[in-house]
PDB file of C-alpha atoms in Angstrom:
ATOM      1  CA  MET F  30      15.576 -13.986  17.278  1.00 90.00           C
ATOM      2  CA  GLU F  31      18.592 -13.145  14.774  1.00 88.00           C
ATOM      3  CA  ASN F  32      21.099 -10.695  16.049  1.00 86.00           C
ATOM      4  CA  GLY F  33      19.135  -9.755  18.746  1.00 88.00           C
ATOM      5  CA  HIS F  34      16.268  -8.818  16.559  1.00 88.00           C
ATOM      6  CA  PRO F  35      12.775 -10.846  16.488  1.00 95.00           C
ATOM      7  CA  TYR F  36      11.360 -12.245  13.437  1.00 96.00           C
ATOM      8  CA  VAL F  37       8.863 -14.647  12.045  1.00 96.00           C
ATOM      9  CA  ILE F  38       8.863 -17.358   9.776  1.00 97.00           C
ATOM     10  CA  SER F  39       5.627 -18.788   8.335  1.00 96.00           C
ATOM     11  CA  SER F  40       3.904 -19.870   5.211  1.00 97.00           C
ATOM     12  CA  ILE F  41       1.102 -17.707   3.894  1.00 96.00           C
ATOM     13  CA  GLU F  42      -1.786 -19.686   2.244  1.00 96.00           C
ATOM     14  CA  LEU F  43      -3.379 -18.610  -0.769  1.00 97.00           C
ATOM     15  CA  ARG F  44      -7.173 -19.777  -0.644  1.00 96.00           C
ATOM     16  CA  ASP F  45      -9.433 -19.707  -3.459  1.00 93.00           C
ATOM     17  CA  GLU F  46     -13.210 -18.450  -3.011  1.00 93.00           C
ATOM     18  CA  ASN F  47     -14.144 -22.413  -1.588  1.00 96.00           C
ATOM     19  CA  GLY F  48     -11.257 -22.173   1.078  1.00 95.00           C
ATOM     20  CA  ASP F  49      -9.014 -24.503  -0.737  1.00 96.00           C
ATOM     21  CA  ILE F  50      -5.294 -23.932  -0.608  1.00 96.00           C
ATOM     22  CA  ILE F  51      -3.778 -22.936  -4.333  1.00 96.00           C
ATOM     23  CA  ASP F  52      -0.452 -21.725  -3.378  1.00 97.00           C
ATOM     24  CA  LEU F  53       1.498 -21.010  -0.707  1.00 96.00           C
ATOM     25  CA  TYR F  54       4.952 -19.032  -0.077  1.00 98.00           C
ATOM     26  CA  ARG F  55       7.452 -18.967   2.832  1.00 98.00           C
ATOM     27  CA  ILE F  56       8.035 -15.965   4.411  1.00 98.00           C
ATOM     28  CA  LYS F  57      10.047 -13.972   7.000  1.00 98.00           C
ATOM     29  CA  ILE F  58       8.430 -10.895   8.759  1.00 98.00           C
ATOM     30  CA  VAL F  59      10.959  -8.664  10.413  1.00 97.00           C
ATOM     31  CA  PRO F  60       9.722  -5.333  12.464  1.00 96.00           C
ATOM     32  CA  THR F  61      11.500  -2.357  11.622  1.00 94.00           C
ATOM     33  CA  LYS F  62      12.143   0.245  14.682  1.00 94.00           C
ATOM     34  CA  ASP F  63       9.245   2.439  13.254  1.00 96.00           C
ATOM     35  CA  TYR F  64       6.563  -0.637  13.403  1.00 96.00           C
ATOM     36  CA  PRO F  65       3.757  -0.444  14.083  1.00 97.00           C
ATOM     37  CA  TYR F  66       3.544   2.980  12.363  1.00 97.00           C
ATOM     38  CA  ARG F  67       5.383   1.473   9.099  1.00 97.00           C
ATOM     39  CA  PHE F  68       5.332  -1.859   7.682  1.00 98.00           C
ATOM     40  CA  PRO F  69       7.700  -4.552   8.888  1.00 98.00           C
ATOM     41  CA  LEU F  70       9.969  -5.897   6.170  1.00 98.00           C
ATOM     42  CA  VAL F  71       8.773  -9.190   4.519  1.00 98.00           C
ATOM     43  CA  TYR F  72      10.996 -11.590   2.505  1.00 98.00           C
ATOM     44  CA  GLU F  73       9.964 -14.329   0.588  1.00 98.00           C
ATOM     45  CA  ILE F  74      12.383 -17.013   1.518  1.00 97.00           C
ATOM     46  CA  GLU F  75      12.405 -19.695  -0.706  1.00 97.00           C
ATOM     47  CA  GLY F  76      13.680 -17.928  -3.976  1.00 96.00           C
ATOM     48  CA  ARG F  77      10.234 -18.042  -5.910  1.00 94.00           C
ATOM     49  CA  ILE F  78      10.334 -14.331  -6.712  1.00 95.00           C
ATOM     50  CA  PRO F  79      13.352 -12.958  -8.520  1.00 95.00           C
ATOM     51  CA  ILE F  80      14.982 -10.310  -6.525  1.00 94.00           C
ATOM     52  CA  ASN F  81      14.321  -7.411  -9.061  1.00 91.00           C
ATOM     53  CA  ILE F  82      12.126  -4.109  -8.567  1.00 88.00           C
ATOM     54  CA  ASP F  83       9.947  -5.089 -11.325  1.00 89.00           C
ATOM     55  CA  TRP F  84       8.738  -8.187  -9.309  1.00 93.00           C
ATOM     56  CA  HIS F  85       8.376  -5.775  -6.576  1.00 93.00           C
ATOM     57  CA  LEU F  86      11.357  -6.876  -4.421  1.00 94.00           C
ATOM     58  CA  PHE F  87      14.258  -4.494  -3.342  1.00 94.00           C
ATOM     59  CA  PRO F  88      17.905  -5.484  -3.832  1.00 95.00           C
ATOM     60  CA  ASP F  89      18.203  -6.917  -0.261  1.00 96.00           C
ATOM     61  CA  GLY F  90      15.196  -9.101  -0.879  1.00 96.00           C
ATOM     62  CA  HIS F  91      12.382  -7.474   1.068  1.00 97.00           C
ATOM     63  CA  CYS F  92       9.062  -6.941  -0.605  1.00 96.00           C
ATOM     64  CA  CYS F  93       7.590  -3.574  -1.935  1.00 94.00           C
ATOM     65  CA  ILE F  94       4.115  -3.478  -0.714  1.00 95.00           C
ATOM     66  CA  LYS F  95       2.807  -0.248  -1.271  1.00 93.00           C
ATOM     67  CA  ALA F  96       3.947   3.069  -2.224  1.00 89.00           C
ATOM     68  CA  GLN F  97       5.534   4.886   0.764  1.00 89.00           C
ATOM     69  CA  THR F  98       2.905   7.471   0.808  1.00 89.00           C
ATOM     70  CA  GLU F  99      -0.109   4.726   1.357  1.00 92.00           C
ATOM     71  CA  GLU F 100       2.125   2.887   3.824  1.00 95.00           C
ATOM     72  CA  ILE F 101       2.296   6.103   5.928  1.00 94.00           C
ATOM     73  CA  LEU F 102      -1.317   6.502   5.920  1.00 93.00           C
ATOM     74  CA  ILE F 103      -2.365   3.219   6.300  1.00 95.00           C
ATOM     75  CA  CYS F 104       0.137   2.911   9.535  1.00 96.00           C
ATOM     76  CA  SER F 105      -1.260   6.296  11.020  1.00 94.00           C
ATOM     77  CA  ASN F 106      -2.854   4.798  13.847  1.00 94.00           C
ATOM     78  CA  ALA F 107      -0.627   1.961  14.164  1.00 97.00           C
ATOM     79  CA  ILE F 108      -1.108  -1.770  12.187  1.00 97.00           C
ATOM     80  CA  THR F 109      -1.571  -4.822  13.888  1.00 97.00           C
ATOM     81  CA  LEU F 110       0.614  -7.997  12.608  1.00 96.00           C
ATOM     82  CA  ILE F 111      -2.791  -9.902  11.977  1.00 96.00           C
ATOM     83  CA  ASP F 112      -3.951  -6.889   9.870  1.00 97.00           C
ATOM     84  CA  PHE F 113      -0.906  -6.148   8.222  1.00 98.00           C
ATOM     85  CA  ILE F 114      -0.859 -10.126   7.020  1.00 97.00           C
ATOM     86  CA  ASN F 115      -4.434 -10.012   6.033  1.00 97.00           C
ATOM     87  CA  ILE F 116      -4.974  -6.558   4.099  1.00 97.00           C
ATOM     88  CA  GLU F 117      -1.444  -6.228   2.938  1.00 97.00           C
ATOM     89  CA  ILE F 118       0.702  -9.414   2.690  1.00 97.00           C
ATOM     90  CA  ILE F 119      -1.950 -12.101   1.357  1.00 97.00           C
ATOM     91  CA  PRO F 120      -3.140  -9.769  -1.330  1.00 96.00           C
ATOM     92  CA  TYR F 121       0.460  -8.895  -2.227  1.00 97.00           C
ATOM     93  CA  PHE F 122       1.233 -12.580  -2.591  1.00 97.00           C
ATOM     94  CA  PHE F 123      -2.133 -13.361  -4.574  1.00 96.00           C
ATOM     95  CA  ASN F 124      -0.785 -10.461  -6.983  1.00 95.00           C
ATOM     96  CA  GLN F 125       2.650 -12.352  -7.125  1.00 96.00           C
ATOM     97  CA  LYS F 126       0.914 -15.570  -8.420  1.00 95.00           C
ATOM     98  CA  HIS F 127      -1.078 -13.438 -10.614  1.00 93.00           C
ATOM     99  CA  ARG F 128       2.157 -12.415 -12.406  1.00 93.00           C
ATOM    100  CA  GLU F 129       3.341 -15.655 -12.161  1.00 92.00           C
ATOM    101  CA  LEU F 130       0.760 -17.165 -13.698  1.00 92.00           C
ATOM    102  CA  TYR F 131      -0.140 -14.444 -16.475  1.00 91.00           C
ATOM    103  CA  GLY F 132       2.955 -12.256 -16.611  1.00 90.00           C
ATOM    104  CA  TYR F 133       1.503  -9.325 -15.198  1.00 87.00           C
ATOM    105  CA  PHE F 134       0.695  -7.802 -11.937  1.00 89.00           C
ATOM    106  CA  ILE F 135      -2.907  -6.295 -11.025  1.00 87.00           C
ATOM    107  CA  ASP F 136      -3.429  -2.715 -10.332  1.00 80.00           C
ATOM    108  CA  GLU F 137       0.242  -2.193 -10.349  1.00 81.00           C
ATOM    109  CA  ARG F 138       1.675   1.037  -9.388  1.00 79.00           C
ATOM    110  CA  PRO F 139       5.415   2.334 -10.423  1.00 76.00           C
ATOM    111  CA  HIS F 140       8.369   2.257  -7.930  1.00 74.00           C
ATOM    112  CA  GLY F 141       9.535   5.488  -5.983  1.00 77.00           C
ATOM    113  CA  GLN F 142       8.210   9.018  -6.729  1.00 84.00           C
ATOM    114  CA  LYS F 143       6.139   7.860  -9.444  1.00 86.00           C
ATOM    115  CA  GLY F 144       4.126   5.495  -7.495  1.00 85.00           C
ATOM    116  CA  ASN F 145       3.290   8.200  -4.846  1.00 86.00           C
ATOM    117  CA  LEU F 146       2.601  10.614  -7.545  1.00 90.00           C
ATOM    118  CA  GLU F 147       0.024   7.668  -8.624  1.00 90.00           C
ATOM    119  CA  PHE F 148      -1.522   7.238  -5.548  1.00 90.00           C
ATOM    120  CA  LEU F 149      -2.089  11.178  -5.445  1.00 92.00           C
ATOM    121  CA  TYR F 150      -3.622  11.143  -8.621  1.00 93.00           C
ATOM    122  CA  GLU F 151      -5.978   8.430  -7.697  1.00 91.00           C
ATOM    123  CA  ILE F 152      -7.084   9.999  -4.317  1.00 91.00           C
ATOM    124  CA  PHE F 153      -7.664  13.435  -5.605  1.00 93.00           C
ATOM    125  CA  LYS F 154      -9.009  12.076  -9.027  1.00 93.00           C
ATOM    126  CA  THR F 155      -6.839  14.193 -11.352  1.00 94.00           C
ATOM    127  CA  ARG F 156      -3.405  14.211 -12.877  1.00 94.00           C
ATOM    128  CA  ASN F 157      -2.885  17.748 -12.327  1.00 94.00           C
ATOM    129  CA  LYS F 158      -0.088  18.451 -10.220  1.00 94.00           C
ATOM    130  CA  LEU F 159      -1.106  22.234  -9.458  1.00 94.00           C
ATOM    131  CA  ILE F 160      -4.381  20.988  -8.376  1.00 93.00           C
ATOM    132  CA  ILE F 161      -2.923  18.519  -6.274  1.00 94.00           C
ATOM    133  CA  GLU F 162      -0.423  21.063  -4.859  1.00 94.00           C
ATOM    134  CA  LYS F 163      -3.399  23.641  -3.812  1.00 94.00           C
ATOM    135  CA  CYS F 164      -5.308  20.904  -2.320  1.00 94.00           C
ATOM    136  CA  LEU F 165      -2.410  19.451  -0.217  1.00 93.00           C
ATOM    137  CA  VAL F 166      -1.539  22.919   0.696  1.00 94.00           C
ATOM    138  CA  TYR F 167      -5.159  23.397   1.744  1.00 94.00           C
ATOM    139  CA  ILE F 168      -5.335  20.067   3.540  1.00 93.00           C
ATOM    140  CA  ALA F 169      -2.498  21.038   5.310  1.00 93.00           C
ATOM    141  CA  LYS F 170      -3.898  24.249   7.034  1.00 93.00           C
ATOM    142  CA  LYS F 171      -6.665  22.060   8.745  1.00 91.00           C
ATOM    143  CA  GLU F 172      -9.574  23.967   7.807  1.00 90.00           C
ATOM    144  CA  GLU F 173     -12.239  21.674   6.702  1.00 92.00           C
ATOM    145  CA  PRO F 174     -14.827  23.299   4.888  1.00 91.00           C
ATOM    146  CA  ASN F 175     -18.657  22.984   5.449  1.00 91.00           C
ATOM    147  CA  ARG F 176     -19.919  19.929   3.879  1.00 85.00           C
ATOM    148  CA  VAL F 177     -22.521  21.609   1.912  1.00 91.00           C
ATOM    149  CA  GLY F 178     -19.621  24.522   1.042  1.00 92.00           C
ATOM    150  CA  VAL F 179     -17.996  24.677  -2.517  1.00 93.00           C
ATOM    151  CA  CYS F 180     -14.904  22.350  -2.581  1.00 94.00           C
ATOM    152  CA  PHE F 181     -11.243  23.836  -1.870  1.00 93.00           C
ATOM    153  CA  CYS F 182     -10.151  22.146  -5.220  1.00 93.00           C
ATOM    154  CA  GLY F 183     -12.167  24.588  -7.412  1.00 92.00           C
ATOM    155  CA  SER F 184     -14.155  22.209  -9.008  1.00 93.00           C
ATOM    156  CA  GLY F 185     -17.327  24.062  -8.050  1.00 93.00           C
ATOM    157  CA  LYS F 186     -18.774  21.215  -6.588  1.00 94.00           C
ATOM    158  CA  LYS F 187     -20.133  20.755  -2.919  1.00 94.00           C
ATOM    159  CA  TYR F 188     -17.037  19.595  -0.392  1.00 94.00           C
ATOM    160  CA  ARG F 189     -19.104  16.595   0.702  1.00 93.00           C
ATOM    161  CA  LYS F 190     -19.391  15.040  -2.969  1.00 93.00           C
ATOM    162  CA  CYS F 191     -15.836  16.214  -4.304  1.00 94.00           C
ATOM    163  CA  HIS F 192     -13.019  15.743  -1.798  1.00 94.00           C
ATOM    164  CA  ARG F 193     -14.314  15.334   1.547  1.00 94.00           C
ATOM    165  CA  ASP F 194     -12.957  11.691   1.914  1.00 93.00           C
ATOM    166  CA  THR F 195      -9.448  12.623   0.552  1.00 93.00           C
ATOM    167  CA  TYR F 196      -9.629  15.681   3.069  1.00 93.00           C
ATOM    168  CA  LYS F 197     -10.266  13.206   6.031  1.00 90.00           C
ATOM    169  CA  LEU F 198      -7.948  10.618   4.829  1.00 88.00           C
ATOM    170  CA  LEU F 199      -4.791  13.043   4.387  1.00 89.00           C
ATOM    171  CA  SER F 200      -5.592  15.621   7.270  1.00 86.00           C
TER     172      SER F 200
END
């Protein structure tokens, strides 16, 4: 406990395909008031990662793990601490290690609004904001099309072969 708030301090081991430890990071995990419906805050506590948004650390030192939109979707059914560590934290620190070794991140998203837009571009498979807006409005109505019907995006493709997964993710 720190100032009446719980936290966990641990080492995150990065292992290669043979299970050998290639590196480790010391971290502090602090649950937020919205946890498990939002990520807890994670801090790298040995000063290996510069406190700089370009290194995916906010000014207070906590890690920028995902775009906000992705985080909300990932946590929509609550996330366990074990899943959070295995699915989000370990890959985050592997990416930090990659940047440390090679000077760049793998599949990096921009921060803030741009990162949220990149996520939407990716899941809708278009950069056309008007199409994305149309689709988001449609999804908000919660009227799922017939799987063999025409997709709501206007592509002319069958719904099941176009945006069914996106609809299910966002609805």
